[in-house]
mmCIF file of N, CA and C and ligand atoms in Angstrom:
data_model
loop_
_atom_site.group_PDB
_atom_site.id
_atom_site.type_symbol
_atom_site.label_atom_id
_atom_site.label_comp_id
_atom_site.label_asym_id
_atom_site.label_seq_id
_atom_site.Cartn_x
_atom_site.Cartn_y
_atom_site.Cartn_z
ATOM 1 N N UNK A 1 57.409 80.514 78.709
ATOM 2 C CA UNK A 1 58.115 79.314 79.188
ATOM 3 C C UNK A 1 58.688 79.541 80.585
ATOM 4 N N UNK A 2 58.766 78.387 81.085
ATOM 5 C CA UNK A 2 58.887 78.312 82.590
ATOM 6 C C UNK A 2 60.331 77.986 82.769
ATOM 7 N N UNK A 3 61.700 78.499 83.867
ATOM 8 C CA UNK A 3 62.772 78.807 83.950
ATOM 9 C C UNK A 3 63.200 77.194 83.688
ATOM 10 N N UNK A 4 62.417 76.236 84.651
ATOM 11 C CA UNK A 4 62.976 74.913 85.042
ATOM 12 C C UNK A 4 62.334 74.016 83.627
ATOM 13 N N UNK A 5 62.335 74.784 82.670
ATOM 14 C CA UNK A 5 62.408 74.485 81.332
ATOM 15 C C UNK A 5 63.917 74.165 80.108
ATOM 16 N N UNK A 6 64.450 75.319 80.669
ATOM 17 C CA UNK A 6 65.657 75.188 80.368
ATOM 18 C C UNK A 6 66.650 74.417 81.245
ATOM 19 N N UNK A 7 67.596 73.537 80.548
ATOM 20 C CA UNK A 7 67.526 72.438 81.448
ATOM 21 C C UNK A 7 69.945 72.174 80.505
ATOM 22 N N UNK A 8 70.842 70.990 81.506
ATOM 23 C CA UNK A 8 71.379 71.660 81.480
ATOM 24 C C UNK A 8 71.538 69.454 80.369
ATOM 25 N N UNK A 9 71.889 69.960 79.284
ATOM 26 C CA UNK A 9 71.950 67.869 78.650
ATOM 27 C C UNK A 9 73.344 67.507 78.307
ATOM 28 N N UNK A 10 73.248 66.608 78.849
ATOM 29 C CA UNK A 10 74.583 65.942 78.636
ATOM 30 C C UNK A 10 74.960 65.142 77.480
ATOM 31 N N UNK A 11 76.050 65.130 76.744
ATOM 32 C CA UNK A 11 75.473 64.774 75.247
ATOM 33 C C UNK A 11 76.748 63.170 75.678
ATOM 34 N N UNK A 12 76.926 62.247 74.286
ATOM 35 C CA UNK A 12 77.443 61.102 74.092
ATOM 36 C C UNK A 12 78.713 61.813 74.417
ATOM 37 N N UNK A 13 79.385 61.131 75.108
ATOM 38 C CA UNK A 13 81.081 61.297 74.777
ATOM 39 C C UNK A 13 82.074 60.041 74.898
ATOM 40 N N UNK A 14 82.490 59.478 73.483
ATOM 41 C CA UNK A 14 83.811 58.632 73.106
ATOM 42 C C UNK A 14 85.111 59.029 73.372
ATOM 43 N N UNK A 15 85.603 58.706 74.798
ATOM 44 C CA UNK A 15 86.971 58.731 75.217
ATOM 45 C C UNK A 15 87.656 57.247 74.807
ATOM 46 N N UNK A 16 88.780 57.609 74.248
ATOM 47 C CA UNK A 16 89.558 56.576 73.890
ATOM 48 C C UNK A 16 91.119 57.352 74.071
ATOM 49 N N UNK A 17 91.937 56.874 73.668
ATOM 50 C CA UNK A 17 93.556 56.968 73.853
ATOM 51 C C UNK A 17 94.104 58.329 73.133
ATOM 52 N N UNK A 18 93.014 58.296 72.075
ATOM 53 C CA UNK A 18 93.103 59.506 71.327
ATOM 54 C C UNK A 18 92.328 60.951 71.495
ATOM 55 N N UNK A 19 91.490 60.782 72.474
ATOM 56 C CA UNK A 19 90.888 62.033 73.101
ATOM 57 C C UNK A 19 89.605 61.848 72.797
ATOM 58 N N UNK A 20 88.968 62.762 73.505
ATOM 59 C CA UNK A 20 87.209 62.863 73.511
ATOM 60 C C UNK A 20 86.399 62.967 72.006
ATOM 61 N N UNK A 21 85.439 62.427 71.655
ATOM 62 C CA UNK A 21 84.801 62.678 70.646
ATOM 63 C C UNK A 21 83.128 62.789 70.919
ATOM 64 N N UNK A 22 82.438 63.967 70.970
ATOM 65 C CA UNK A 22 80.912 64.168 71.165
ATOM 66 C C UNK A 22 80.433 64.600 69.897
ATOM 67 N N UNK A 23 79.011 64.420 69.971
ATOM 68 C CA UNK A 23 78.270 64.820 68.883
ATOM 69 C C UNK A 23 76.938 64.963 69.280
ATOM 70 N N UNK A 24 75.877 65.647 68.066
ATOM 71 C CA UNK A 24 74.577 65.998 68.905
ATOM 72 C C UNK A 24 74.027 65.832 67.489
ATOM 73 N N UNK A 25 72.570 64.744 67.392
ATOM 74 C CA UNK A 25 71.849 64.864 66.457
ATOM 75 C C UNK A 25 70.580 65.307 67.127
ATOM 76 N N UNK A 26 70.008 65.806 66.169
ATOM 77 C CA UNK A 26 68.582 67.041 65.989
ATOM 78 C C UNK A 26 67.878 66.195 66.799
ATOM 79 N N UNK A 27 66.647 66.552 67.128
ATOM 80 C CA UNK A 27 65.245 65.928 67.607
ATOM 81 C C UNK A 27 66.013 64.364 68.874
ATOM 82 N N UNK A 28 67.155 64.445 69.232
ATOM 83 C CA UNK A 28 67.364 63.004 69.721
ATOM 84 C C UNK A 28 68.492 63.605 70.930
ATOM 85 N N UNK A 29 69.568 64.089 70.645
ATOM 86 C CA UNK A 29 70.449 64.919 72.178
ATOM 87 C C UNK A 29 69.431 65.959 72.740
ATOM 88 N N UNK A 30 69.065 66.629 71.247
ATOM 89 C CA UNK A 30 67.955 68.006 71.778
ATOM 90 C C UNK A 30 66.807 67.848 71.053
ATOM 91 N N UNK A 31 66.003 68.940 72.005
ATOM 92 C CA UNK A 31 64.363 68.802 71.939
ATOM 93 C C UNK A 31 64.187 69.094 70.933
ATOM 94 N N UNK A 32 64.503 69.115 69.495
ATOM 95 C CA UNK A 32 64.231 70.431 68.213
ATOM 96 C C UNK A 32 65.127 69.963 67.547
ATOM 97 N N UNK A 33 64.671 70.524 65.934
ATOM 98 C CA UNK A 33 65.098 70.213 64.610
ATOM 99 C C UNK A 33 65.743 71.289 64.237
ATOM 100 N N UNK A 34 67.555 71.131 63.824
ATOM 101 C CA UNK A 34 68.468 72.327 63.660
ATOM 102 C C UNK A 34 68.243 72.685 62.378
ATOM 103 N N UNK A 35 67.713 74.645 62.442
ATOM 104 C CA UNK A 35 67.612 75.080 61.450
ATOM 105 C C UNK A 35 68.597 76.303 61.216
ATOM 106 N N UNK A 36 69.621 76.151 61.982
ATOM 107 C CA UNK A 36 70.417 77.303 62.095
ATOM 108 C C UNK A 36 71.685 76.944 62.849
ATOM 109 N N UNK A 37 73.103 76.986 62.947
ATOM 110 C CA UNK A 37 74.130 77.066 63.934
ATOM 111 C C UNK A 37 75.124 78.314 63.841
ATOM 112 N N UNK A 38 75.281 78.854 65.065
ATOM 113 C CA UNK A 38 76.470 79.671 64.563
ATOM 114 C C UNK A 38 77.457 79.832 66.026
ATOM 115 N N UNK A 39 77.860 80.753 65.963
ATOM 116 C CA UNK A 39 79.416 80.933 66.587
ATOM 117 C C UNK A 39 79.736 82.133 67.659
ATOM 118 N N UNK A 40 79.566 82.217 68.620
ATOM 119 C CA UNK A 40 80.216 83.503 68.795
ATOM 120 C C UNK A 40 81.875 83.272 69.524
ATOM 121 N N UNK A 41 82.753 83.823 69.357
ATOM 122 C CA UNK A 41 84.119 83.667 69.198
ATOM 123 C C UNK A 41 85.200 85.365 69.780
ATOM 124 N N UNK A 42 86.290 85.063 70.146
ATOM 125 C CA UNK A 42 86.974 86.357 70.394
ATOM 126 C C UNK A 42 86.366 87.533 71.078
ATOM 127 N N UNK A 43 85.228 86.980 71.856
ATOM 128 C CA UNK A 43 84.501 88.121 72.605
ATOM 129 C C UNK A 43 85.816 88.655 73.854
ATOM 130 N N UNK A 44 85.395 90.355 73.862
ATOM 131 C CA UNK A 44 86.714 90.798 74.951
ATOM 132 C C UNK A 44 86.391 90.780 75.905
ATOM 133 N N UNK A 45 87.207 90.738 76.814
ATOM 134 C CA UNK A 45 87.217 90.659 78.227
ATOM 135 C C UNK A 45 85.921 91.555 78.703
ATOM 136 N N UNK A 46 84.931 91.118 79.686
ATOM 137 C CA UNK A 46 83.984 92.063 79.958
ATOM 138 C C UNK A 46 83.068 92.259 79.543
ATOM 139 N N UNK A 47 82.904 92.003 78.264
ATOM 140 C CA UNK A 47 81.878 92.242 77.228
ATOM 141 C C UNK A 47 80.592 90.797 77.604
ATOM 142 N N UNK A 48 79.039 92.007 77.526
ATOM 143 C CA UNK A 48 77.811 90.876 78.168
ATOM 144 C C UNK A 48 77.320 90.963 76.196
ATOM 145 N N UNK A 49 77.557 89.543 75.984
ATOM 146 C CA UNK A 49 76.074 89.462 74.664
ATOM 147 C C UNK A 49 74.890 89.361 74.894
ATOM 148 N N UNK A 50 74.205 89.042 74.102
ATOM 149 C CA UNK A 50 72.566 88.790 74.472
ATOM 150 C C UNK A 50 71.741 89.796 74.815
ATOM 151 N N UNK A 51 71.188 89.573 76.059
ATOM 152 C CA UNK A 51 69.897 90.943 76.560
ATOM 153 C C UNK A 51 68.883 91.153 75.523
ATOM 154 N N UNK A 52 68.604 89.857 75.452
ATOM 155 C CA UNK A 52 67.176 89.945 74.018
ATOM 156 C C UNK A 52 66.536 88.404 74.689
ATOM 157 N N UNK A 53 65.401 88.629 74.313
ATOM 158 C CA UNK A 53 64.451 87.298 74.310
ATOM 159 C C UNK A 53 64.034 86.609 72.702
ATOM 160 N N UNK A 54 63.657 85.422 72.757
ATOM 161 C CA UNK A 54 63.235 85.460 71.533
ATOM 162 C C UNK A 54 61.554 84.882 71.685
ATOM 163 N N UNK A 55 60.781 84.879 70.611
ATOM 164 C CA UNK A 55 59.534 84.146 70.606
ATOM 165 C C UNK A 55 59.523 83.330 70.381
ATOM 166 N N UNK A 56 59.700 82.913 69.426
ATOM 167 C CA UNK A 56 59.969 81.461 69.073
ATOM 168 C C UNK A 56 61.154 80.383 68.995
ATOM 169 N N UNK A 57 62.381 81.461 69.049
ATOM 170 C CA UNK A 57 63.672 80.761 68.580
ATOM 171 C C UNK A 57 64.261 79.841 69.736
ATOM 172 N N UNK A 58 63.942 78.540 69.702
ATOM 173 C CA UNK A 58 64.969 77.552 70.553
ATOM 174 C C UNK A 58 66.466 77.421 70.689
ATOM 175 N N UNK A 59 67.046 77.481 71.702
ATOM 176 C CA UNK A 59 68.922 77.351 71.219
ATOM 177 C C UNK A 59 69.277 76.111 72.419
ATOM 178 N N UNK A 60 70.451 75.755 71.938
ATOM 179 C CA UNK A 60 70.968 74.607 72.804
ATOM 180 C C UNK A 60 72.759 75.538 72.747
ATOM 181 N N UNK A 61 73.469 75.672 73.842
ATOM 182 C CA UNK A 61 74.623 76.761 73.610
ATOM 183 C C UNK A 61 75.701 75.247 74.332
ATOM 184 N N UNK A 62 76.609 75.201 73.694
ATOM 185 C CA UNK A 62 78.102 74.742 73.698
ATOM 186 C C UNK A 62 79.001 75.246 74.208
ATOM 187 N N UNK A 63 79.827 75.365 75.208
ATOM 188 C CA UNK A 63 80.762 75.848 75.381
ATOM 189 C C UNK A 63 82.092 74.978 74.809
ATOM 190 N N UNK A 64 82.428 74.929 73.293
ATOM 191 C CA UNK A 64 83.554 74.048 72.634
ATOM 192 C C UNK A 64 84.936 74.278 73.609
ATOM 193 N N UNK A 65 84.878 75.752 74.040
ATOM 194 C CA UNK A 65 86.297 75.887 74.235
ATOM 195 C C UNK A 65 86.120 76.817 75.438
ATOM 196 N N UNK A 66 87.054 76.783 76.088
ATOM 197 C CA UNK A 66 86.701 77.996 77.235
ATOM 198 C C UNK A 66 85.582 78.101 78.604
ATOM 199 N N UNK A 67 85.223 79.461 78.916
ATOM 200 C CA UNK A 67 83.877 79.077 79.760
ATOM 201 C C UNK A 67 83.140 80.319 79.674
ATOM 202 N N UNK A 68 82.155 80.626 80.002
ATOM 203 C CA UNK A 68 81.382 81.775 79.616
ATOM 204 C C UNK A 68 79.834 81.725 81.036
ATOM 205 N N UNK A 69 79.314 82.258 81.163
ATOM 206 C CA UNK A 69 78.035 82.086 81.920
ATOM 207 C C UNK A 69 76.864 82.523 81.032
ATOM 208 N N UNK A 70 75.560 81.327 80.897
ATOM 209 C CA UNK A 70 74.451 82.003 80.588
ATOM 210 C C UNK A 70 73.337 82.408 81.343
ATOM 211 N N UNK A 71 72.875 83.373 81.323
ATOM 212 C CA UNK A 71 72.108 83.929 82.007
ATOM 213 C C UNK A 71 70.750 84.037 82.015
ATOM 214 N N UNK A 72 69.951 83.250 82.403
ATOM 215 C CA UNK A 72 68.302 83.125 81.886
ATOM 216 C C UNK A 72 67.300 83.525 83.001
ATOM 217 N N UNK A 73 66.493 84.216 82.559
ATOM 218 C CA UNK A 73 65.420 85.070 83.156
ATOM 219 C C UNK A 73 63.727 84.647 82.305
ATOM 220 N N UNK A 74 63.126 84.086 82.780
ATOM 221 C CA UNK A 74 61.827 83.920 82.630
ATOM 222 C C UNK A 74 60.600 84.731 82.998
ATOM 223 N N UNK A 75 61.012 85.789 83.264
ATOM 224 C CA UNK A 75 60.165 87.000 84.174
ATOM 225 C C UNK A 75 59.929 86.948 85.865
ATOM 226 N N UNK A 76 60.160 85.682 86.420
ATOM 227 C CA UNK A 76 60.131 85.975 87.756
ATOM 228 C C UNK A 76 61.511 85.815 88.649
ATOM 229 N N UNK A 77 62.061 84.653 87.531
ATOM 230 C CA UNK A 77 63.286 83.785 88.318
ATOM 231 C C UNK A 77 64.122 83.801 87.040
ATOM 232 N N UNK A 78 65.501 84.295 87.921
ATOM 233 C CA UNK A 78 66.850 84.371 87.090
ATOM 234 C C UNK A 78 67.719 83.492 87.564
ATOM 235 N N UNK A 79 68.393 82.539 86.469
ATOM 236 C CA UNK A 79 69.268 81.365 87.087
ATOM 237 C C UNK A 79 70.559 82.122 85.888
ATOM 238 N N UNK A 80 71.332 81.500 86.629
ATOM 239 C CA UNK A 80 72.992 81.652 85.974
ATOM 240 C C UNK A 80 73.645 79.839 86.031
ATOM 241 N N UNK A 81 74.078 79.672 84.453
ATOM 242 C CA UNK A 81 74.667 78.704 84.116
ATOM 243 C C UNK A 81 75.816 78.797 84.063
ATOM 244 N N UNK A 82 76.771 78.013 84.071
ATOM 245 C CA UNK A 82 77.866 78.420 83.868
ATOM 246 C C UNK A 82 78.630 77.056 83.143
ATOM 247 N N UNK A 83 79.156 77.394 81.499
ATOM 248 C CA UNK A 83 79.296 75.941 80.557
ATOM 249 C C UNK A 83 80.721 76.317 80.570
ATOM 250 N N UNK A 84 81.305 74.946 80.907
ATOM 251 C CA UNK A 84 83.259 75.070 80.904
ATOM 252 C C UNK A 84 83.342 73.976 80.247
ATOM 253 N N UNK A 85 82.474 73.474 79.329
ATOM 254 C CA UNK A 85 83.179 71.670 79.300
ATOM 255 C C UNK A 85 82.310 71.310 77.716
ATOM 256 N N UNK A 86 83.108 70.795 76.872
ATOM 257 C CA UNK A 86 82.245 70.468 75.474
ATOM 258 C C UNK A 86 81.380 69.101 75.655
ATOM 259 N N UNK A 87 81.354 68.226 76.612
ATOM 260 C CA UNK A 87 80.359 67.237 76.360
ATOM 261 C C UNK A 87 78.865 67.478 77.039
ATOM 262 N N UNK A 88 78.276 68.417 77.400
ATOM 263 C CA UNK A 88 77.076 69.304 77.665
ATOM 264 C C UNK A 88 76.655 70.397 77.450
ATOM 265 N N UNK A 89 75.489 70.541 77.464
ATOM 266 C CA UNK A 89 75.307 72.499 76.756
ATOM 267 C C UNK A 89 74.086 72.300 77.531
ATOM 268 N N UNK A 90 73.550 73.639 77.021
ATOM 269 C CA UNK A 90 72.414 74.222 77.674
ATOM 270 C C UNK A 90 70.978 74.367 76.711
ATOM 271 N N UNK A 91 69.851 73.957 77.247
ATOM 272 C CA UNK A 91 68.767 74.086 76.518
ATOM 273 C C UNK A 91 68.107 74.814 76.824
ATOM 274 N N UNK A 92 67.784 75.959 75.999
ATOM 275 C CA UNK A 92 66.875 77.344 76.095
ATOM 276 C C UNK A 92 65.608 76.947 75.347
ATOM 277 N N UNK A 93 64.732 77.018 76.374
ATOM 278 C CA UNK A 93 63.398 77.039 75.575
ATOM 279 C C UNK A 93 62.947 78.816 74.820
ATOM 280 N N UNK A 94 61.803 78.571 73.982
ATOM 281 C CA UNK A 94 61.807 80.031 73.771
ATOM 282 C C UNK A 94 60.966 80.521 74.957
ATOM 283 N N UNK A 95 61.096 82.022 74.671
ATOM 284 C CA UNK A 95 60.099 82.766 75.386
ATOM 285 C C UNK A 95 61.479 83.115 76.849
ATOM 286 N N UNK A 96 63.026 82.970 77.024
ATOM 287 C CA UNK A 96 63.567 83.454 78.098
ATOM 288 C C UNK A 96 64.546 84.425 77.069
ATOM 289 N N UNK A 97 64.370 85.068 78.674
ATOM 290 C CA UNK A 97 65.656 86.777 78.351
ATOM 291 C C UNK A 97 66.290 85.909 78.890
ATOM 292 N N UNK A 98 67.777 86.178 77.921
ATOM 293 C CA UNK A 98 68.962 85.675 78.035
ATOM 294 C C UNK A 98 70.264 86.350 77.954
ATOM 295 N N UNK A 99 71.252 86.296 78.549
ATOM 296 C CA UNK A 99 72.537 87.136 78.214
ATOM 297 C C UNK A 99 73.793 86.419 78.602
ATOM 298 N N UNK A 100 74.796 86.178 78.195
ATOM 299 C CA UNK A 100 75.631 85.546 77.964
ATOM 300 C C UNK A 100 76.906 87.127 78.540
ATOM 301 N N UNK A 101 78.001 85.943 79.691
ATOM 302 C CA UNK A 101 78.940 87.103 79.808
ATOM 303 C C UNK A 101 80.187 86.166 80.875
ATOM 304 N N UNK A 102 80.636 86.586 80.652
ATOM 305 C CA UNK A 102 82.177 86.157 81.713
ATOM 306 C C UNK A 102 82.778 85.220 81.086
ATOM 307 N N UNK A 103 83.054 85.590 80.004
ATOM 308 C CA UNK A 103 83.730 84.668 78.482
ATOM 309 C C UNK A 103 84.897 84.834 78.907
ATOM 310 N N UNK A 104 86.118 83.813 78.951
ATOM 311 C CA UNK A 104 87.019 83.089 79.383
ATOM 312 C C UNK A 104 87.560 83.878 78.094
ATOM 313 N N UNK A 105 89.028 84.275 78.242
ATOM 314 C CA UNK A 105 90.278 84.013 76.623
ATOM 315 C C UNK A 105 89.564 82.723 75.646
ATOM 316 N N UNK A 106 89.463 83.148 74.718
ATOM 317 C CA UNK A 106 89.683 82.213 73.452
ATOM 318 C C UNK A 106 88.341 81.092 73.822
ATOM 319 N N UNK A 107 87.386 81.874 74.466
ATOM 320 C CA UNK A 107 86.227 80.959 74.263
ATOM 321 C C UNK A 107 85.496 80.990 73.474
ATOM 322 N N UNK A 108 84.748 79.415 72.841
ATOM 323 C CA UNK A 108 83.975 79.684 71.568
ATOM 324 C C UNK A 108 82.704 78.945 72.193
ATOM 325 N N UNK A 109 81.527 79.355 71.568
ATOM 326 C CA UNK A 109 80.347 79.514 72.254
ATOM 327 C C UNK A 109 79.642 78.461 71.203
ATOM 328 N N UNK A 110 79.400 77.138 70.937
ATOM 329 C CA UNK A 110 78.453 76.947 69.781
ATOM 330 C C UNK A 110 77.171 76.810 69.991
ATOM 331 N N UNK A 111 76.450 77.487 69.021
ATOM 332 C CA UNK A 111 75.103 77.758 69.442
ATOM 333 C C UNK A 111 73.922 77.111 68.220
ATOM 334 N N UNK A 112 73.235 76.122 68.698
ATOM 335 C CA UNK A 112 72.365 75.625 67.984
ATOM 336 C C UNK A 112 70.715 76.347 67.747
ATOM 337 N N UNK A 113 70.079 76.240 66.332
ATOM 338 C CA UNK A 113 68.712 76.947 66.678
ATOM 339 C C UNK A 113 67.966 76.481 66.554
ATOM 340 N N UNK A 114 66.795 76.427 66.473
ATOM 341 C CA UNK A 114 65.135 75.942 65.666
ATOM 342 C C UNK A 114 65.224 76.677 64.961
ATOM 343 N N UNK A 115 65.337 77.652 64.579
ATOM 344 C CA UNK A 115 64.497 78.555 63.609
ATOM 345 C C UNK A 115 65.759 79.009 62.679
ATOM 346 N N UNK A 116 65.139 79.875 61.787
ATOM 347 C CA UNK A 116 66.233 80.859 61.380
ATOM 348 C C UNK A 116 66.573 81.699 61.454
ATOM 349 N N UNK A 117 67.415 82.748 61.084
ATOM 350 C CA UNK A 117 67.346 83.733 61.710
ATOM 351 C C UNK A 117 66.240 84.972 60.906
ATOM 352 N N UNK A 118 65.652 85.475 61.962
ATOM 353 C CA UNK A 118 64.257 86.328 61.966
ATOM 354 C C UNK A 118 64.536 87.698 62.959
ATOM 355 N N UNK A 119 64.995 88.607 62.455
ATOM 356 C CA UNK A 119 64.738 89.938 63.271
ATOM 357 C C UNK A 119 63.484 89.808 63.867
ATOM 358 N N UNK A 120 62.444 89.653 63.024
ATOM 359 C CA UNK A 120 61.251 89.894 64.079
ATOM 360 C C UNK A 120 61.072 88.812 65.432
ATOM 361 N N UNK A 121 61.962 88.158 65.486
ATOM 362 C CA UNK A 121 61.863 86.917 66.964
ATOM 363 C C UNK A 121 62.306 87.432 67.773
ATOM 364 N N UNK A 122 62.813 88.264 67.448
ATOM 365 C CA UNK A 122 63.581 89.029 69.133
ATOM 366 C C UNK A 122 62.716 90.031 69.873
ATOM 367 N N UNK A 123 62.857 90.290 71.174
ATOM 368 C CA UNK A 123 62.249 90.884 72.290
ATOM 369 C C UNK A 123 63.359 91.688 72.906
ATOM 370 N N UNK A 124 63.672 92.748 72.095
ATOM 371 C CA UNK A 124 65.075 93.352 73.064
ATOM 372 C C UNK A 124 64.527 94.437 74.099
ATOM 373 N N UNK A 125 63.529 94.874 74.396
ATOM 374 C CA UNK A 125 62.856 95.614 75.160
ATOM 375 C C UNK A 125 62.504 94.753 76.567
ATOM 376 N N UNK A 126 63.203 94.851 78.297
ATOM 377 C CA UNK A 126 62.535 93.610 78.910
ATOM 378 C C UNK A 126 61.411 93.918 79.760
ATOM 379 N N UNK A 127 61.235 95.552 79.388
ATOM 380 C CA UNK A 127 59.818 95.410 79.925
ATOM 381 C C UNK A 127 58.512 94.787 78.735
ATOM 382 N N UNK A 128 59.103 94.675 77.622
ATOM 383 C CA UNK A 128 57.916 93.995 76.430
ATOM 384 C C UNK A 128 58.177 92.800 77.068
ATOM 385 N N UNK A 129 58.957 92.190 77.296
ATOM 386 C CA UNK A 129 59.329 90.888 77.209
ATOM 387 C C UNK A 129 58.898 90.394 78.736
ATOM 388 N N UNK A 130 58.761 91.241 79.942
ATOM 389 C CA UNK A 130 57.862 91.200 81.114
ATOM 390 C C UNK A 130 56.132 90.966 80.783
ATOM 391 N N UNK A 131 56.018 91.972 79.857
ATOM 392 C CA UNK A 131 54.221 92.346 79.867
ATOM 393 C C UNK A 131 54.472 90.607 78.531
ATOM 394 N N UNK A 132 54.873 90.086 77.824
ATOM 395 C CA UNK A 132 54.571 89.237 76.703
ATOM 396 C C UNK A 132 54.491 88.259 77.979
ATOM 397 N N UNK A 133 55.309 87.923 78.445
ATOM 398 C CA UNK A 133 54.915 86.218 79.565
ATOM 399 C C UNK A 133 54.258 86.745 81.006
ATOM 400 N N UNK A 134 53.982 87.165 80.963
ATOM 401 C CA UNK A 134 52.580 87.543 81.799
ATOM 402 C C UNK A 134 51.363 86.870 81.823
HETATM 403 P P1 TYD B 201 72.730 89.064 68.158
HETATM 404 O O1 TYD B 201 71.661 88.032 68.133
HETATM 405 O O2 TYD B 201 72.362 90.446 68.594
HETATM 406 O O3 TYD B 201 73.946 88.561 69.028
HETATM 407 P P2 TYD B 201 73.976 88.311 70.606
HETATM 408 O O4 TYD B 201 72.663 87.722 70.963
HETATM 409 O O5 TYD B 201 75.103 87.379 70.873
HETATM 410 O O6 TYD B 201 74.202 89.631 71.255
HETATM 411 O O7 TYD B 201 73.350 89.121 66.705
HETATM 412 C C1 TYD B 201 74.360 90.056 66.328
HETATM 413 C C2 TYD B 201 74.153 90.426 64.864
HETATM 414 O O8 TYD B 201 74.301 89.279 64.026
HETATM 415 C C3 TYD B 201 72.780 90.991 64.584
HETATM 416 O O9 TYD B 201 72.937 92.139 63.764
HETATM 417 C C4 TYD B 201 72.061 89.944 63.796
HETATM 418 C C5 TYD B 201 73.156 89.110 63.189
HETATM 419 N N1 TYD B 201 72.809 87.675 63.136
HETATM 420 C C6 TYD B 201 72.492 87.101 61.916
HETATM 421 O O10 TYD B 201 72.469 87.755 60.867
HETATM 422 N N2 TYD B 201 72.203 85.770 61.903
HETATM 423 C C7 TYD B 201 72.194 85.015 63.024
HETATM 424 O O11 TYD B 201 71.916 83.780 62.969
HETATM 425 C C8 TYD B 201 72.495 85.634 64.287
HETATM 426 C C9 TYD B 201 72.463 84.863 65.579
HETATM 427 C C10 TYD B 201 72.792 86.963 64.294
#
């Protein structure tokens, strides 16, 4: 997959008197049918997640709370995102090395999938993950 694949979507947001309300249904905010969500939370100061590719696994990442940078690499071209705000996230196609880092205090990361979770989808090696999108 090609960098200008991953792309940055802006989802519905209901402002009223009582504060913001967004939401994201499957196949219609994002490209893909959710077969997985989870969380990453209380990451410490400094600390990079990620540094894995996947094959197949699609994600759409949330920044609910806080701000964090994602980091996507397609084998030629590396872009840096950077999500501070809950009514947009980020769409990762598969097939990018990704790493996630400069997590804000008390940021929570929500992370949507295609797939489930599969040890064998990951590419944590990035010279495999150079010679695979080649
Ligand atoms: P990992 O994908 O390495 O986290 P990150 O990409 O943020 O560095 O996942 C950390 C651990 O959690 C790893 O042992 C696998 C496990 N895990 C699951 O069991 N299910 C899941 O859906 C995810 C994302 C991870």
């Amino acid at each position: 997959m090609n960098i200008i694949d991953a792309k940055i979507l802006e989802l519905p947001k209901f402002l009223d008197a009582r504060g913001n309300l967004s939401f994201i249904e499957e196949n219609k905010h994002i490209p893909f049918k959710i077969e997985r969500t989870y969380w990453i939370y209380d990451v410490p100061g400094g600390v990079a997640r990620g540094g894995h590719a996947y094959k197949e696994n699609q994600e759409f990442i949330v920044a609910l709370s806080g701000s964090f940078d994602v980091i996507l690499d397609d084998g030629e071209i590396r872009k840096v995102f950077t999500l501070n705000r809950s009514h947009y996230g980020l769409y990762i196609p598969k097939g990018m090395w990704r790493q996630m880092e400069n997590f804000s205090t008390n940021s929570l990361a929500l992370v949507l999938a295609s797939t489930k979770f599969d040890e064998k989808d990951y590419i944590y090696d990035y010279e495999s993950f150079k010679i695979a999108v080649e």
